Amino acid sequence: SRGGYVLSIFLRFHLLKSVIAFFPLNLLLGQMTDLIYTEKELVQSLKEYIKAEESKLDAVKSWADKLDVVTRASTLDPEGYLAHPVNAYKLMKRLNTEWSELESLVLQDPSDGFISNMTVHRQYFPDQEDEKGAAKALMRLQDTYKLDSESFARGKLPGMHHNAILTVDDCYDMGKTAYNEADYYHAVLWMQQALRQMDAEEEHVVSKADVLDYLSYSVYQMGDLPRAIELTRRLVAIDSSHQRAGGNLRYFEKLLSKQLNELNQEGQEPATEEPIQLGTYKRPNDYLPEREIYEALCRGEGVKMTTERRSRLYCRYHDGNRNPRLLLQPMKEEDEWDSPHIVRYLNALSDQEIEKIKELAKPRLARATVRDPITGVLTTANYRVSKSAWLEGEEDPVIERVNQRIEDITGLTTQTAELLQIANYGVGGQYEPHFDFSRKEEPDAFKTLGTGNRVATFLNYMSDVEAGGATVFPDFGAAIYPKKGTAVFWYNLFRSGEGDYRTRHAACPVLVGSKWVSNKWIHERGQEFRRPCGLTEVD
């Protein structure tokens, strides 16, 4: 640092003065050669100090130039820019990590104006958890839409108009995030991508030894001993003094030998140096039983809308049983599915209404919560990644009008319904398969509301989504895609009051774009004469 170099120069200078003052003249000539070399070291220290100052200034200039290019592109079309999940991740990374590095660099020679500005804005910066969340969102998209790491690193995503790439160091950081979460599957994919780009001679700060260290151990955790040995050997060849590599290599070789002996095999073909591709290893199973079905539907695979089934679906004008407010301008109603019956309403919200709702919701958006099935208390969950806000009808005439329109369309009272929930799903935003109604094993889920179970769901789409973001029903293979201004409606309960388990649904991760929706969950109380009970489980 600047201070270190200055201190070194002056210490040496004062040492030189003390030596000259101490030695008698007859001894001075005999010691001068040492002092000459000391002076040479002083000059070298001075040069290093100047070089460090120049290097720091060059680094700051480089930062400014790089960020100037980035901010010019991002501010031209902020929403379009952030619609690319890689751009969203890199913004999180820049503000959480890289700007802090720049702050430290500038602090070496304090600049009061810059630091005070940083202090004012830093309170709004994302933190480490936000950066980690953005990284995990990219991995979630990678899994759901079967995208390899290279597609992300090169910005090759559908419908994208902005270029966004991940550097070697970005990929390394992604892999390290996964590794720290004991997610060795994704650690392998991203460390391998970092290695691939490194071998292509892309610029990087991280060392190849560090990449191979994480990659080899992650491969071992995935159960691939031959490849773990090959990668560790490459690590040892690069850094023979590495503190873990030698021990790991001996352990891996001993373990492989033991496995071969148990299988009565004399040897095994060594692993090649070919890059590890997507699909080499199977992603570990998790808590969600229908994971593969759900993700396939999100990709548009396995949708069971056959020609025969489609022939039974119709579109019509809907006047809400001659509701006065719908007589002159009935709703356009389309069947999305026959059983359970799911319908879509066109022009359910105007652009002006959507903008007003978003305007009211934005200041209140907070991490969405779910109701704990045991305690009934609202809490956050990893399987629901979105931000939401709740709006009351009394707050604005637009909300009151939307609530009334839902009541007119469905014929159900909204007096006992929950408040209008506004949700925004950004990069990787999703809500994994869930039921809207409470099941028998969670009888107290809505007890505090005192309005019974959720009889129906009315879902408004308030934005188009370039890629991803579908509402899917794994039980019967339906996929409903967001379309701005439309709404979908279905019953969660049979007329008997029993839950319709077929309505388990999910909000697929948003791959490209930003998804805005508003939900109205309509409850049982007050519907006695609007939707009379029945004794059988029929739609």
Coordinates of C-alpha atoms in Angstrom, one line a residue:
S1 CA 0.0 0.0 0.0
R2 CA 1.0 3.6 -0.3
G3 CA 1.5 4.0 3.4
G4 CA 3.7 0.9 3.5
Y5 CA 5.9 2.1 0.8
V6 CA 6.3 5.6 2.3
L7 CA 7.1 4.1 5.8
S8 CA 9.7 1.8 4.2
I9 CA 11.4 4.7 2.4
F10 CA 11.6 6.9 5.4
L11 CA 12.7 4.1 7.8
R12 CA 15.5 3.3 5.4
F13 CA 16.3 7.0 5.0
H14 CA 16.6 7.6 8.7
L15 CA 18.6 4.3 9.1
L16 CA 21.0 5.6 6.5
K17 CA 21.4 8.9 8.3
S18 CA 22.0 7.2 11.7
V19 CA 24.6 5.0 10.1
I20 CA 26.4 7.9 8.6
A21 CA 26.3 9.9 11.8
F22 CA 27.5 6.9 13.9
F23 CA 30.5 5.8 11.9
P24 CA 33.9 7.6 12.4
L25 CA 35.4 8.9 9.2
N26 CA 38.1 6.2 9.0
L27 CA 35.4 3.5 9.2
L28 CA 33.0 5.2 6.8
L29 CA 34.7 4.3 3.6
G30 CA 34.8 0.7 4.6
Q31 CA 31.0 0.6 5.2
M32 CA 30.0 2.7 2.2
T33 CA 29.4 -0.3 -0.1
D34 CA 26.6 -1.5 2.2
L35 CA 25.1 1.9 2.3
I36 CA 25.2 2.2 -1.5
Y37 CA 23.1 -1.0 -1.7
T38 CA 20.8 0.3 1.0
E39 CA 20.3 3.5 -1.1
K40 CA 19.6 1.3 -4.1
E41 CA 16.9 -0.5 -2.2
L42 CA 15.5 2.9 -1.2
V43 CA 15.3 3.9 -4.9
Q44 CA 13.7 0.6 -5.8
S45 CA 11.1 1.1 -3.0
L46 CA 10.4 4.6 -4.3
K47 CA 9.9 3.2 -7.8
E48 CA 7.6 0.5 -6.5
Y49 CA 5.6 3.1 -4.6
I50 CA 5.2 5.2 -7.8
K51 CA 4.3 2.2 -9.8
A52 CA 1.7 1.2 -7.2
E53 CA 0.2 4.6 -7.3
E54 CA 0.1 4.6 -11.1
S55 CA -1.3 1.0 -11.1
K56 CA -4.0 2.0 -8.6
L57 CA -4.9 5.0 -10.8
D58 CA -5.0 2.8 -13.9
A59 CA -7.1 0.3 -12.1
V60 CA -9.6 3.0 -11.1
K61 CA -9.7 4.3 -14.6
S62 CA -10.3 0.8 -15.9
W63 CA -13.1 0.4 -13.5
A64 CA -14.7 3.7 -14.5
D65 CA -14.4 2.8 -18.2
K66 CA -15.9 -0.7 -17.8
L67 CA -18.7 0.5 -15.6
D68 CA -19.5 3.4 -17.9
V69 CA -20.1 1.0 -20.7
V70 CA -22.2 -1.2 -18.5
T71 CA -24.4 1.6 -17.1
R72 CA -24.9 3.2 -20.5
A73 CA -26.3 -0.1 -21.9
S74 CA -28.4 -0.8 -18.8
T75 CA -30.0 2.6 -18.5
L76 CA -31.1 2.6 -22.1
D77 CA -33.6 -0.1 -21.4
P78 CA -33.5 -1.0 -17.7
E79 CA -36.3 -3.6 -17.7
G80 CA -35.0 -5.2 -20.9
Y81 CA -31.5 -5.3 -19.5
L82 CA -32.6 -6.9 -16.2
A83 CA -34.9 -9.3 -18.1
H84 CA -31.8 -11.3 -18.8
P85 CA -31.1 -13.4 -15.7
V86 CA -27.3 -13.2 -16.2
N87 CA -27.5 -9.4 -16.2
A88 CA -29.5 -9.5 -13.0
Y89 CA -27.0 -11.9 -11.4
K90 CA -24.1 -9.7 -12.4
L91 CA -25.7 -6.6 -11.1
M92 CA -26.1 -8.3 -7.7
K93 CA -22.5 -9.4 -7.9
R94 CA -21.1 -6.0 -8.9
L95 CA -22.9 -4.1 -6.2
N96 CA -22.2 -6.7 -3.4
T97 CA -18.7 -7.7 -4.3
E98 CA -17.0 -5.7 -7.0
W99 CA -17.9 -2.2 -5.8
S100 CA -16.6 -3.1 -2.3
E101 CA -13.3 -4.0 -4.0
L102 CA -13.3 -0.6 -5.7
E103 CA -14.1 1.0 -2.3
S104 CA -11.1 -0.7 -0.7
L105 CA -8.9 0.3 -3.6
V106 CA -9.9 4.0 -3.3
L107 CA -9.5 3.9 0.5
Q108 CA -5.8 3.3 0.0
D109 CA -5.7 7.0 -0.9
P110 CA -8.9 8.3 0.8
S111 CA -11.2 10.3 -1.4
D112 CA -13.8 11.9 0.9
G113 CA -16.3 12.6 -1.9
F114 CA -16.3 9.1 -3.3
I115 CA -16.5 7.4 0.1
S116 CA -19.3 9.7 1.4
N117 CA -21.2 8.9 -1.7
M118 CA -20.6 5.2 -1.3
T119 CA -21.8 5.4 2.4
V120 CA -25.0 7.0 1.3
H121 CA -25.8 4.5 -1.4
R122 CA -24.3 1.4 0.3
Q123 CA -27.4 0.9 2.5
Y124 CA -29.4 0.1 -0.6
F125 CA -26.9 -2.4 -2.1
P126 CA -27.6 -6.1 -2.2
D127 CA -25.8 -8.2 0.4
Q128 CA -24.1 -11.5 0.4
E129 CA -27.4 -13.4 0.7
D130 CA -28.8 -11.5 -2.3
E131 CA -25.8 -12.4 -4.4
K132 CA -26.1 -16.0 -3.3
G133 CA -29.8 -16.0 -4.1
A134 CA -29.1 -14.7 -7.6
A135 CA -26.5 -17.4 -8.2
K136 CA -28.9 -20.1 -7.0
A137 CA -31.6 -18.6 -9.3
L138 CA -29.4 -19.2 -12.3
M139 CA -28.8 -22.8 -11.2
R140 CA -32.6 -23.2 -10.8
L141 CA -33.1 -22.0 -14.4
Q142 CA -30.3 -24.2 -15.6
D143 CA -32.1 -27.3 -14.1
T144 CA -35.7 -26.4 -15.1
Y145 CA -34.9 -25.5 -18.7
K146 CA -32.0 -27.9 -19.2
L147 CA -29.5 -25.2 -20.1
D148 CA -25.8 -26.0 -19.9
S149 CA -23.4 -23.7 -18.1
E150 CA -21.9 -22.5 -21.4
S151 CA -25.3 -21.3 -22.6
F152 CA -25.4 -19.0 -19.6
A153 CA -21.8 -18.0 -19.8
R154 CA -22.2 -17.0 -23.4
G155 CA -25.7 -15.4 -22.8
K156 CA -27.4 -17.8 -25.2
L157 CA -30.9 -17.6 -23.9
P158 CA -34.2 -17.4 -25.9
G159 CA -35.6 -14.1 -26.7
M160 CA -32.6 -12.1 -25.5
H161 CA -31.6 -8.8 -27.1
H162 CA -28.8 -7.9 -24.7
N163 CA -25.4 -9.5 -24.7
A164 CA -24.3 -10.8 -21.3
I165 CA -21.4 -13.1 -20.6
L166 CA -20.0 -14.7 -17.5
T167 CA -16.2 -14.5 -17.1
V168 CA -14.0 -17.3 -15.8
D169 CA -14.1 -15.6 -12.3
D170 CA -18.0 -15.3 -12.5
C171 CA -18.2 -19.1 -13.2
Y172 CA -15.8 -19.8 -10.4
D173 CA -17.9 -17.8 -8.0
M174 CA -21.0 -19.6 -9.2
G175 CA -19.3 -22.9 -8.5
K176 CA -18.1 -21.8 -5.1
T177 CA -21.6 -20.7 -4.1
A178 CA -22.9 -24.2 -5.0
Y179 CA -19.9 -25.9 -3.2
N180 CA -20.5 -23.9 0.0
E181 CA -24.1 -25.1 -0.1
A182 CA -22.9 -28.7 -0.5
D183 CA -24.5 -28.7 -3.9
Y184 CA -21.7 -30.6 -5.7
Y185 CA -23.8 -31.3 -8.8
H186 CA -23.9 -27.6 -9.7
A187 CA -20.4 -27.0 -8.3
V188 CA -19.1 -29.5 -11.0
L189 CA -21.0 -27.8 -13.8
W190 CA -19.8 -24.3 -13.0
M191 CA -16.2 -25.2 -12.0
Q192 CA -16.0 -27.1 -15.3
Q193 CA -17.2 -24.1 -17.2
A194 CA -14.6 -21.9 -15.5
L195 CA -11.9 -24.5 -16.5
R196 CA -13.2 -24.6 -20.1
Q197 CA -13.0 -20.8 -20.4
M198 CA -9.6 -20.8 -18.7
D199 CA -8.3 -23.4 -21.1
A200 CA -9.5 -21.1 -24.0
E201 CA -7.1 -18.5 -22.6
E202 CA -9.7 -16.1 -21.4
E203 CA -8.5 -13.5 -18.8
H204 CA -9.0 -14.5 -15.2
V205 CA -7.8 -13.7 -11.7
V206 CA -8.6 -17.1 -10.0
S207 CA -5.8 -19.7 -10.4
K208 CA -6.3 -23.0 -12.3
A209 CA -5.2 -24.8 -9.1
D210 CA -8.1 -23.4 -7.2
V211 CA -10.6 -24.4 -9.9
L212 CA -9.2 -27.9 -10.1
D213 CA -9.2 -28.2 -6.3
Y214 CA -13.0 -27.5 -6.0
L215 CA -13.8 -29.4 -9.2
S216 CA -11.9 -32.6 -8.2
Y217 CA -13.5 -32.8 -4.8
S218 CA -17.0 -32.1 -6.1
V219 CA -16.5 -34.8 -8.7
Y220 CA -15.5 -37.2 -5.9
Q221 CA -18.7 -36.2 -4.0
M222 CA -20.6 -37.1 -7.1
G223 CA -19.1 -40.6 -6.9
D224 CA -16.8 -40.4 -10.0
L225 CA -13.5 -41.6 -8.5
P226 CA -11.6 -42.1 -11.8
R227 CA -12.3 -38.6 -12.9
A228 CA -11.6 -37.2 -9.5
I229 CA -8.2 -38.9 -9.6
E230 CA -7.5 -37.5 -13.1
L231 CA -8.4 -34.0 -12.0
T232 CA -6.3 -34.2 -8.9
R233 CA -3.3 -35.4 -10.8
R234 CA -3.6 -32.3 -13.0
L235 CA -3.8 -30.2 -9.9
V236 CA -0.6 -31.9 -8.5
A237 CA 1.2 -31.3 -11.8
I238 CA 0.4 -27.6 -11.6
D239 CA 1.1 -27.2 -7.9
S240 CA 3.0 -30.1 -6.3
S241 CA 3.1 -28.3 -2.9
H242 CA -0.7 -27.9 -2.7
Q243 CA -1.7 -28.6 0.9
R244 CA -4.6 -30.9 0.0
A245 CA -3.9 -32.3 -3.4
G246 CA -1.3 -34.9 -2.5
G247 CA -3.4 -36.3 0.4
N248 CA -6.6 -36.3 -1.7
L249 CA -4.9 -38.1 -4.6
R250 CA -3.6 -40.9 -2.3
Y251 CA -7.0 -41.2 -0.6
F252 CA -8.9 -41.4 -4.0
E253 CA -6.5 -44.0 -5.4
K254 CA -6.7 -46.1 -2.3
L255 CA -10.5 -45.9 -2.3
L256 CA -10.7 -46.8 -6.0
S257 CA -8.3 -49.8 -5.5
K258 CA -10.5 -51.0 -2.7
Q259 CA -13.7 -50.7 -4.9
L260 CA -12.0 -52.6 -7.7
N261 CA -10.9 -55.4 -5.4
E262 CA -14.4 -55.8 -4.0
L263 CA -15.6 -56.1 -7.6
N264 CA -12.8 -58.5 -8.5
Q265 CA -11.5 -56.2 -11.2
E266 CA -7.8 -55.8 -11.9
G267 CA -8.0 -52.2 -13.2
Q268 CA -10.1 -49.5 -14.8
E269 CA -9.7 -47.3 -17.8
P270 CA -8.4 -43.9 -16.6
A271 CA -10.7 -41.0 -17.0
T272 CA -10.1 -38.7 -20.0
E273 CA -9.5 -35.0 -19.9
E274 CA -12.7 -34.3 -21.9
P275 CA -14.9 -31.6 -20.3
I276 CA -17.7 -32.7 -18.1
Q277 CA -21.0 -32.1 -20.0
L278 CA -24.5 -31.5 -18.8
G279 CA -26.0 -34.9 -18.2
T280 CA -22.8 -36.6 -17.2
Y281 CA -24.1 -36.8 -13.6
K282 CA -27.6 -37.3 -12.4
R283 CA -29.0 -34.4 -10.3
P284 CA -29.7 -35.7 -6.8
N285 CA -33.4 -36.2 -5.8
D286 CA -34.9 -33.7 -3.5
Y287 CA -38.1 -33.2 -1.4
L288 CA -40.4 -32.6 -4.4
P289 CA -41.8 -35.9 -5.8
E290 CA -43.0 -34.5 -9.1
R291 CA -39.9 -32.5 -9.8
E292 CA -39.3 -34.0 -13.2
I293 CA -42.9 -33.7 -14.3
Y294 CA -43.2 -30.1 -13.1
E295 CA -40.0 -29.0 -14.9
A296 CA -40.9 -30.8 -18.1
L297 CA -44.2 -28.9 -18.2
C298 CA -42.3 -25.7 -17.6
R299 CA -40.3 -26.5 -20.7
G300 CA -43.4 -27.2 -22.7
E301 CA -42.9 -31.0 -22.6
G302 CA -45.5 -33.5 -21.5
V303 CA -48.4 -31.2 -22.0
K304 CA -51.5 -33.4 -22.4
M305 CA -53.7 -31.1 -24.4
T306 CA -54.6 -33.6 -27.1
T307 CA -56.6 -32.7 -30.3
E308 CA -59.5 -34.7 -28.9
R309 CA -59.4 -32.8 -25.6
R310 CA -59.0 -29.4 -27.4
S311 CA -62.1 -30.2 -29.4
R312 CA -64.2 -30.1 -26.2
L313 CA -63.0 -26.6 -25.3
Y314 CA -64.9 -23.5 -26.3
C315 CA -64.8 -19.7 -26.1
R316 CA -67.8 -17.6 -25.4
Y317 CA -69.0 -14.3 -24.1
H318 CA -69.7 -14.3 -20.4
D319 CA -72.2 -11.9 -18.8
G320 CA -72.1 -13.3 -15.2
N321 CA -75.7 -14.6 -15.4
R322 CA -76.9 -11.2 -16.8
N323 CA -75.0 -9.1 -14.3
P324 CA -75.9 -5.5 -15.1
R325 CA -72.2 -4.5 -15.2
L326 CA -71.4 -7.1 -17.8
L327 CA -74.5 -6.9 -20.0
L328 CA -73.2 -4.1 -22.3
Q329 CA -69.6 -5.4 -22.3
P330 CA -69.5 -9.1 -21.5
M331 CA -66.2 -10.8 -20.7
K332 CA -64.5 -13.0 -23.4
E333 CA -64.1 -16.4 -21.7
E334 CA -62.0 -19.2 -23.1
D335 CA -61.7 -22.8 -21.8
E336 CA -58.1 -23.7 -20.8
W337 CA -59.0 -27.2 -19.5
D338 CA -62.1 -29.2 -19.2
S339 CA -61.8 -31.2 -15.9
P340 CA -61.0 -29.6 -13.6
H341 CA -62.6 -26.6 -15.4
I342 CA -60.1 -23.8 -15.9
V343 CA -61.1 -20.7 -17.8
R344 CA -59.2 -17.7 -19.1
Y345 CA -60.8 -14.2 -19.3
L346 CA -59.5 -11.8 -21.9
N347 CA -59.2 -8.0 -21.2
A348 CA -59.7 -8.7 -17.4
L349 CA -57.4 -5.7 -16.6
S350 CA -56.6 -2.6 -18.7
D351 CA -53.0 -1.3 -19.1
Q352 CA -53.9 1.7 -17.0
E353 CA -55.2 -0.5 -14.2
I354 CA -52.1 -2.7 -14.3
E355 CA -49.8 0.3 -14.0
K356 CA -51.8 1.8 -11.1
I357 CA -51.8 -1.6 -9.2
K358 CA -48.0 -1.9 -9.7
E359 CA -47.5 1.7 -8.6
L360 CA -49.4 1.0 -5.4
A361 CA -47.6 -2.3 -4.8
K362 CA -44.0 -1.5 -5.5
P363 CA -43.2 0.4 -2.3
R364 CA -44.5 -2.5 -0.2
L365 CA -43.0 -5.5 -2.1
A366 CA -41.4 -7.9 0.3
R367 CA -40.3 -11.5 0.2
A368 CA -43.4 -13.6 -0.4
T369 CA -44.4 -15.9 2.5
V370 CA -46.3 -19.2 2.8
R371 CA -48.5 -20.5 5.6
D372 CA -46.8 -23.1 7.8
P373 CA -49.1 -26.2 7.6
I374 CA -48.4 -27.0 11.3
T375 CA -48.6 -23.6 13.0
G376 CA -50.5 -21.6 10.4
V377 CA -47.9 -18.8 10.7
L378 CA -46.7 -17.0 7.6
T379 CA -43.0 -17.7 6.8
T380 CA -40.6 -17.5 3.9
A381 CA -39.6 -20.7 2.0
N382 CA -37.0 -21.6 -0.6
Y383 CA -39.6 -23.1 -2.8
R384 CA -41.4 -19.8 -3.2
V385 CA -39.2 -17.1 -4.7
S386 CA -41.0 -13.9 -5.3
K387 CA -41.9 -10.6 -3.8
S388 CA -45.5 -9.7 -2.9
A389 CA -47.7 -7.0 -1.4
W390 CA -51.3 -6.9 -0.3
L391 CA -53.7 -4.2 -1.3
E392 CA -57.1 -3.3 0.3
G393 CA -60.1 -2.1 -1.8
E394 CA -60.4 1.1 0.3
E395 CA -56.9 2.2 -0.8
D396 CA -57.8 3.2 -4.3
P397 CA -60.8 3.1 -6.6
V398 CA -58.9 0.8 -9.0
I399 CA -58.5 -1.9 -6.4
E400 CA -62.2 -1.6 -5.5
R401 CA -63.1 -1.8 -9.2
V402 CA -60.9 -4.9 -9.7
N403 CA -62.5 -6.7 -6.7
Q404 CA -66.0 -5.9 -7.9
R405 CA -65.1 -7.2 -11.4
I406 CA -63.9 -10.5 -9.9
E407 CA -67.1 -10.8 -8.0
D408 CA -69.2 -10.0 -11.1
I409 CA -67.3 -12.5 -13.3
T410 CA -67.3 -15.4 -10.8
G411 CA -70.6 -14.8 -9.1
L412 CA -68.9 -15.3 -5.8
T413 CA -68.7 -12.7 -3.0
T414 CA -65.3 -11.2 -2.4
Q415 CA -66.4 -9.8 1.0
T416 CA -64.8 -12.8 2.7
A417 CA -61.9 -13.1 0.2
E418 CA -58.3 -12.3 1.1
L419 CA -56.9 -9.0 0.1
L420 CA -55.6 -8.6 -3.5
Q421 CA -52.1 -10.0 -3.5
I422 CA -49.6 -8.6 -6.0
A423 CA -46.6 -10.8 -6.8
N424 CA -43.5 -10.1 -8.8
Y425 CA -41.3 -12.9 -10.0
G426 CA -37.9 -11.7 -11.2
V427 CA -34.8 -13.7 -12.2
G428 CA -35.5 -17.3 -11.5
G429 CA -38.7 -16.4 -9.6
Q430 CA -40.9 -19.4 -9.0
Y431 CA -43.4 -21.1 -6.7
E432 CA -43.0 -24.9 -6.7
P433 CA -46.1 -27.2 -6.8
H434 CA -48.5 -26.4 -4.1
F435 CA -52.2 -26.4 -3.2
D436 CA -54.1 -23.2 -2.7
F437 CA -56.5 -24.8 -0.3
S438 CA -55.8 -26.3 3.1
R439 CA -55.8 -30.1 3.4
K440 CA -57.1 -32.3 6.1
E441 CA -53.7 -32.6 7.7
E442 CA -53.6 -28.8 8.2
P443 CA -57.1 -27.9 9.4
D444 CA -55.9 -24.7 11.1
A445 CA -54.3 -23.1 8.0
F446 CA -56.9 -20.4 7.7
K447 CA -58.4 -20.6 11.2
T448 CA -57.3 -17.0 12.0
L449 CA -59.2 -15.6 9.0
G450 CA -62.5 -17.2 10.1
T451 CA -63.7 -17.5 6.5
G452 CA -63.3 -21.2 5.8
N453 CA -61.2 -22.7 3.1
R454 CA -60.1 -21.2 -0.2
V455 CA -62.9 -22.2 -2.5
A456 CA -61.5 -20.7 -5.7
T457 CA -58.5 -18.9 -7.2
F458 CA -58.7 -15.9 -9.5
L459 CA -55.3 -15.1 -11.1
N460 CA -54.6 -11.9 -13.1
Y461 CA -51.6 -11.8 -15.4
M462 CA -50.2 -8.3 -15.4
S463 CA -47.3 -8.7 -17.7
D464 CA -46.1 -10.8 -20.7
V465 CA -43.1 -13.0 -20.1
E466 CA -40.5 -13.6 -22.8
A467 CA -39.6 -17.1 -21.7
G468 CA -40.7 -19.3 -18.8
G469 CA -43.1 -18.3 -16.1
A470 CA -46.0 -20.6 -17.0
T471 CA -48.6 -21.8 -14.5
V472 CA -48.5 -25.6 -14.7
F473 CA -50.6 -28.4 -13.2
P474 CA -48.5 -31.6 -12.9
D475 CA -51.4 -33.8 -12.0
F476 CA -53.1 -33.6 -15.4
G477 CA -50.4 -32.0 -17.5
A478 CA -51.6 -28.5 -18.2
A479 CA -49.5 -25.4 -18.9
I480 CA -51.0 -22.0 -18.9
Y481 CA -48.9 -19.2 -20.2
P482 CA -48.9 -15.6 -18.9
K483 CA -50.6 -13.0 -21.2
K484 CA -50.9 -9.5 -20.0
G485 CA -54.4 -8.3 -19.2
T486 CA -55.9 -11.8 -19.0
A487 CA -57.0 -13.8 -15.9
V488 CA -57.5 -17.5 -15.2
F489 CA -60.0 -18.9 -12.7
W490 CA -60.6 -22.3 -11.2
Y491 CA -62.3 -23.9 -8.2
N492 CA -60.0 -25.5 -5.5
L493 CA -62.9 -27.3 -3.7
F494 CA -65.6 -29.6 -5.0
R495 CA -69.2 -28.7 -4.2
S496 CA -69.0 -31.2 -1.3
G497 CA -66.3 -29.0 0.3
E498 CA -63.6 -31.6 -0.3
G499 CA -60.4 -30.4 -1.8
D500 CA -59.7 -31.0 -5.5
Y501 CA -56.2 -32.5 -5.3
R502 CA -55.9 -32.2 -9.1
T503 CA -55.5 -28.4 -8.7
R504 CA -51.9 -28.7 -7.3
H505 CA -50.1 -26.2 -9.4
A506 CA -46.8 -24.3 -9.8
A507 CA -45.4 -21.0 -11.1
C508 CA -42.5 -22.0 -13.3
P509 CA -39.2 -20.0 -12.9
V510 CA -39.0 -16.9 -15.1
L511 CA -36.3 -17.5 -17.6
V512 CA -36.4 -14.2 -19.4
G513 CA -38.4 -11.2 -18.3
S514 CA -40.4 -10.1 -15.2
K515 CA -43.7 -11.7 -14.3
W516 CA -46.3 -9.7 -12.5
V517 CA -49.6 -11.3 -11.2
S518 CA -52.4 -10.4 -8.8
N519 CA -54.2 -13.2 -6.9
K520 CA -57.6 -13.1 -5.3
W521 CA -58.3 -16.2 -3.1
I522 CA -62.0 -16.5 -2.6
H523 CA -63.1 -18.3 0.7
E524 CA -66.1 -20.5 1.5
R525 CA -68.0 -18.2 3.9
G526 CA -70.7 -16.2 2.1
Q527 CA -70.9 -18.5 -0.9
E528 CA -73.8 -20.6 0.6
F529 CA -76.4 -19.3 -1.9
R530 CA -74.0 -18.4 -4.7
R531 CA -72.4 -21.9 -5.0
P532 CA -74.7 -24.3 -3.1
C533 CA -73.0 -27.3 -1.5
G534 CA -73.4 -30.8 -3.0
L535 CA -72.9 -34.3 -1.7
T536 CA -70.7 -35.6 -4.5
E537 CA -67.3 -34.6 -5.7
V538 CA -68.2 -32.9 -9.0
D539 CA -66.9 -29.8 -10.6

